[in-house]
Amino acid sequence: MGRPVRARTPPAPEAGSLIPSHVRVCAVVVSHNGAQYLPETLTALAGQTRPADQFVGVDTGSADNSLSLLRSGLPAGATIAEAPAKSGFGAAVQAGLSALSAPVSPDDSVDWLWLLHDDSAPAPEALEELLLAVERAPSVTIAGAKQVDWYNQRLLVDVGVSISRWAERLTLIDADELDQGQYNARSDFFAVNSAGMLVRRDVWEALGGFDPALPGTGDDVDLCWRNRLAGHRVVVVPAAKMRHAGRRPNTAATAAASRRAEIFLRLKHAPLWQVPFLAVGAVLGGFGRLILGMLAKDPAYAFSSLAASIGAVLRPVDLYRSRRAAAATRTRPRSAVRALRTRRREVREHRRSLFEAEPALFADDAPIHGTQTHGTQTHGTAALAGTAQEAGSLEPSGDSNHDFAALAAPSRAWVGAGAVAAALLLLVASLAGLHRFIGASALAGGSLLPLSGSLGEIWSNASSWWIDLGSGYPGHGDPFDYVLWLLGAAGLGNTNIAVVTLVLTAMPLAGLSAWFAAGALTRHRGLRFWAALFWGSTPALQVALGEGRLGALIAHILLPLLVLAMLRAVGTAPRNVNDRLILQGTPVQWTGKESSWAAAGAAGLLLAVVTASAPTLFVLAAFAVLLVSLRVGRRARTLWWSLIPAAALLLPVVVSTLDRPRALAADPGVPLGFDPAALWQQLLGFPLTFDVNGGLPLLDFLPAGPWPLVLALVIGGPVLLLSVAALFAGPRTALARLAWILSLAALVLSWLSAFVATGAAPDGLVTPFPGPLVSAAVFLQLCAALLAGNTLLNRRAAPDHAAGGRPRQAGRPVAVLLGILLALGPAAGLALWSIPLATGSTTAEGTNGVHGAQPLVAPAAERTLPATAADKGSSDERTRTLVLRTDANDDVTAALMRHGGTTMDGMSAIYAARTITGAVNAEELAADDDAAADVRRAVAIITVGTGVDPRAELARLGVGYVVLQQSDTSAELLAGKMDSVPGLAAVGQTGSGWLWRVVGQLDEQGTEELSEDTARVRILAGDGSVESVVQSGATDVRTAIPAGAQGRTLVLAERSDPGWQATLNGVPLAATADSWAQAWTLPADGGDLEIRYDTVWEPWLGAAQVLVIALTVLLALPTRSRRGAVRLPGRQLPRRSGPVDPADGGSTAGGSATADSGAAAVPAEPSRTATVGAGAPVRTEELNASGKSGATEGQR
């Protein structure tokens, strides 16, 4: 059959073959960073039984010595060419052919090109078998070889390539399918792999070679497709074998590249009229893969598939050129290749086969008898029962060591008993202290207000870009309103009842949250029980309850769950551990090497709620993610997703506060002043300052002394001491150090926030409440304390070898003393908070001595305003109510309210910060704008009682009613003055205060000329009089108006802003000035009037929020634990591959299959395996695929 051609030697002049001598073959080898494979490839090329006649080597900017290997490994006289690094395989082949000095032979029709990758080594008889196949059938112009694995020749890669009706690349080779000759009968096939492809040169030139628009994946399928439509045949020759490494890191051969090639081929070879529909379908399919990828917890696949789908249809120029070139060579109808496509049924069966085989491919990672192995750490029954030195199960030793421990029955108590007990204790304390809230229809006081009565109103306040407070203000609603909507939805629409229920159950909910989180740090039930009691009774929580700080309350409840989700996202927290199989006190070796996208999604949702409730925590969370990323590296990549939902939720507020960023740090609710605690008090868990020498409730019989300080040390001291101990002892000191760094960072943020004013209260400027940051700092200390407590209890329970293996007895008194000290803090905190509230004996001195705050929340009505005013404010006129209130100094405060009164969801941090000006730590209240000046002027006229008519100011403000809230005797005196104010008609005293109605002007008979001349929207005549009022919605207006005289003005009682737009019969109205109010010039014609507030940000940011939250929900949704439970089209499966023993039928290929050699210019698949040292295989699980090999196209 001939002799092998050696490197640097001329080809053999004779070849013992049946092939005519006039057939000449030019072998073209393309290399890109292929030094690892090239020696074997070139050796195999030289060892062909029928050697090639001419050799061309092309290197595409390799960073290794591939070019020198080509020069030394190819025979003398071979043509060596170079191409740019980003050249595709087809461009590299063309560059090599262009470098030839002369045609291969006088008759090009018998010239053949044999295309080889740098990692494709042909069997000795490969070329001879290919030439025999094309000689037998002159109509065959392209022939391909059987592809087998580079390391193990028993593993099939492909035996020809087919496509589905959607141009999806298919090989129909099962995962890890062995070559048993089952495909040796294959011949005519849709396409063949470009590695080892034999193509007649005249056909190559007629077709123009590979399509430049497909520089990698899909180029071989496209060439064979065009070849068949040109009237030629394509065959696969199973007798010609090709060892192909293929799967290597390669930007031109990723799963996204496969998706782009699939769509491009679909558009290229479809009839013209189908192209637009196919393009739309491809984009929709990309969104479908996005959803599947998120459900499968694979965001990289999800977004790369969507980007590839969109990118493939956004290439109109390339598509036009490719279609034109294909049409020029097409001689047969497109339907000629239909019979060669794989039928739908076969595709479905193949995908099902691959899907069912996927768990077996991960068998090395699956638990064996309940044990998971991750590196050097084990997780399972054996590891949980073992010690650090013994990973195996405990067995009787014969010397009494561990015998009783091994035979001891596990605890029969339900693991959740501690959680239930802690929740019940906290619930009893909460109901005792807050019993006055039981049965309340709503709560108000401090920072808390009643909520709107419907979920629709809450959602409108949350999503609106116009703030419906006072005279209105531009800006997006607070993100906390979305949290209130969720709370109302959880209450089945009973929004205020949901708030009451949350307040009553906040302490047990916080305790349960801490109990679950503590399970990530310890399996000792006593420690988890204590953690639940401690977290449910911390001063920060009790202050939030007393002052009505609903945002701080929700953040406190959810913080432990957020920390737990973040720990699981980076693989630090153990999962699926059966507590009943754990012997109490035995050390536990945690896993902690697998990050979790589902946990990251849950962390993202939790962080969005937490930062909406307490915006200052977002900075701490971002710092934590950065710090963890620096510490654990790639495992923390999942954690970055947790910041995206919170950022998306805050983004509209960021856009709205570019000129007043201080509003980003504001707390939800009514601005409420406070006296922040010193940092050392915050370190003990107290957000508000307390008098060290003050009194304590129920303990006034004690002699004078620093009893509040003693109580603070009893509550926060044990946690602080244990958390410090965790820095120096135990197996998880690194986690303890991280917790301390973040705890100190929270305290620093709390200190810095005291310099930023975010709102104004009657007693001065207000800064962010430090409670959430103190809660975060204390919980992080609690995490470290649990680590220390776990270490102490483990050491106490460890067997004493000197005592015959029995548990150590010396540590029992220490454990008992520790338990008493730990329990004393929560018990004292609960008793001194709940008992005074239950007995009604709280005093300012006593309460301030404990927590630095008085209880301000009380039961309230759902509606702040009297029913008459509320009904009018909710009617089509949308009149407003001016609410007055006097304080102890006879000072009058005023508020302009809408609907039934200001609600919690109607509050806005942007609106509260609008009056603050000046640099940080030098803020002051700005002067009133015209709208605020009108309010101040109207209040002055009404309260002075000089007989001046306030109706002009009230009309501009849209005020229809005035309410004086009852407070004290001074209010009664003021009510007497207001009875004589012109334009105010006394309605009487109501449950919400004294009520007056704003009346119209009186005619000569003493009756009102127009009783309904006050509304949110009015039409003024040319002389300034009210022509009519216009029906209005809460923000927008859509109604019909009658015709009138020329010179009319349409006035909206809202601050003027460019965002307000008005149209009459679809024609925009020209804006005009009417003091501070928004106004338009109105023509005499009547018709359909529409007024709305528009902003360019609304549709885009709204869509971004919906997309991010929806994807995060999909990511967080739990799926079956089996890997691959969601089928992902186009994602490859890992293959078991590696150097094998020759006796097993594998290759004896030397060298290591490391993945540091890319193939940007070669359309090859990424590497499957890596070897360590001399040949120990290490299986890698690459997720990028060109789709060119058997199971690697990942059709599931």
Short mmCIF file of C-alpha atoms in Angstrom, two decimals, residues 430-443 496-497 499-505 857-860:
data_model
loop_
_atom_site.label_atom_id
_atom_site.label_comp_id
_atom_site.label_asym_id
_atom_site.label_seq_id
_atom_site.Cartn_x
_atom_site.Cartn_y
_atom_site.Cartn_z
CA SER A 430 -45.50 40.06 71.46
CA LEU A 431 -49.22 39.64 72.15
CA ALA A 432 -48.69 40.63 75.76
CA GLY A 433 -46.90 43.84 74.83
CA LEU A 434 -49.06 44.72 71.81
CA HIS A 435 -52.41 43.42 73.03
CA ARG A 436 -54.01 46.80 72.33
CA PHE A 437 -53.46 46.21 68.61
CA ILE A 438 -55.54 43.01 68.55
CA GLY A 439 -58.69 43.69 66.58
CA ALA A 440 -57.48 47.08 65.28
CA SER A 441 -58.56 47.97 61.77
CA ALA A 442 -55.36 49.94 61.14
CA LEU A 443 -52.30 51.32 62.92
CA ASN A 496 -54.29 47.39 56.87
CA ILE A 497 -55.18 44.07 58.50
CA VAL A 499 -49.97 45.40 58.57
CA VAL A 500 -51.60 44.77 61.95
CA THR A 501 -50.90 41.05 61.62
CA LEU A 502 -47.30 41.69 60.64
CA VAL A 503 -46.73 43.94 63.66
CA LEU A 504 -48.27 41.42 66.03
CA THR A 505 -46.23 38.52 64.63
CA VAL A 857 -48.00 53.48 67.44
CA ALA A 858 -51.67 53.14 68.31
CA PRO A 859 -54.82 51.70 66.72
CA ALA A 860 -56.32 54.07 64.16
#
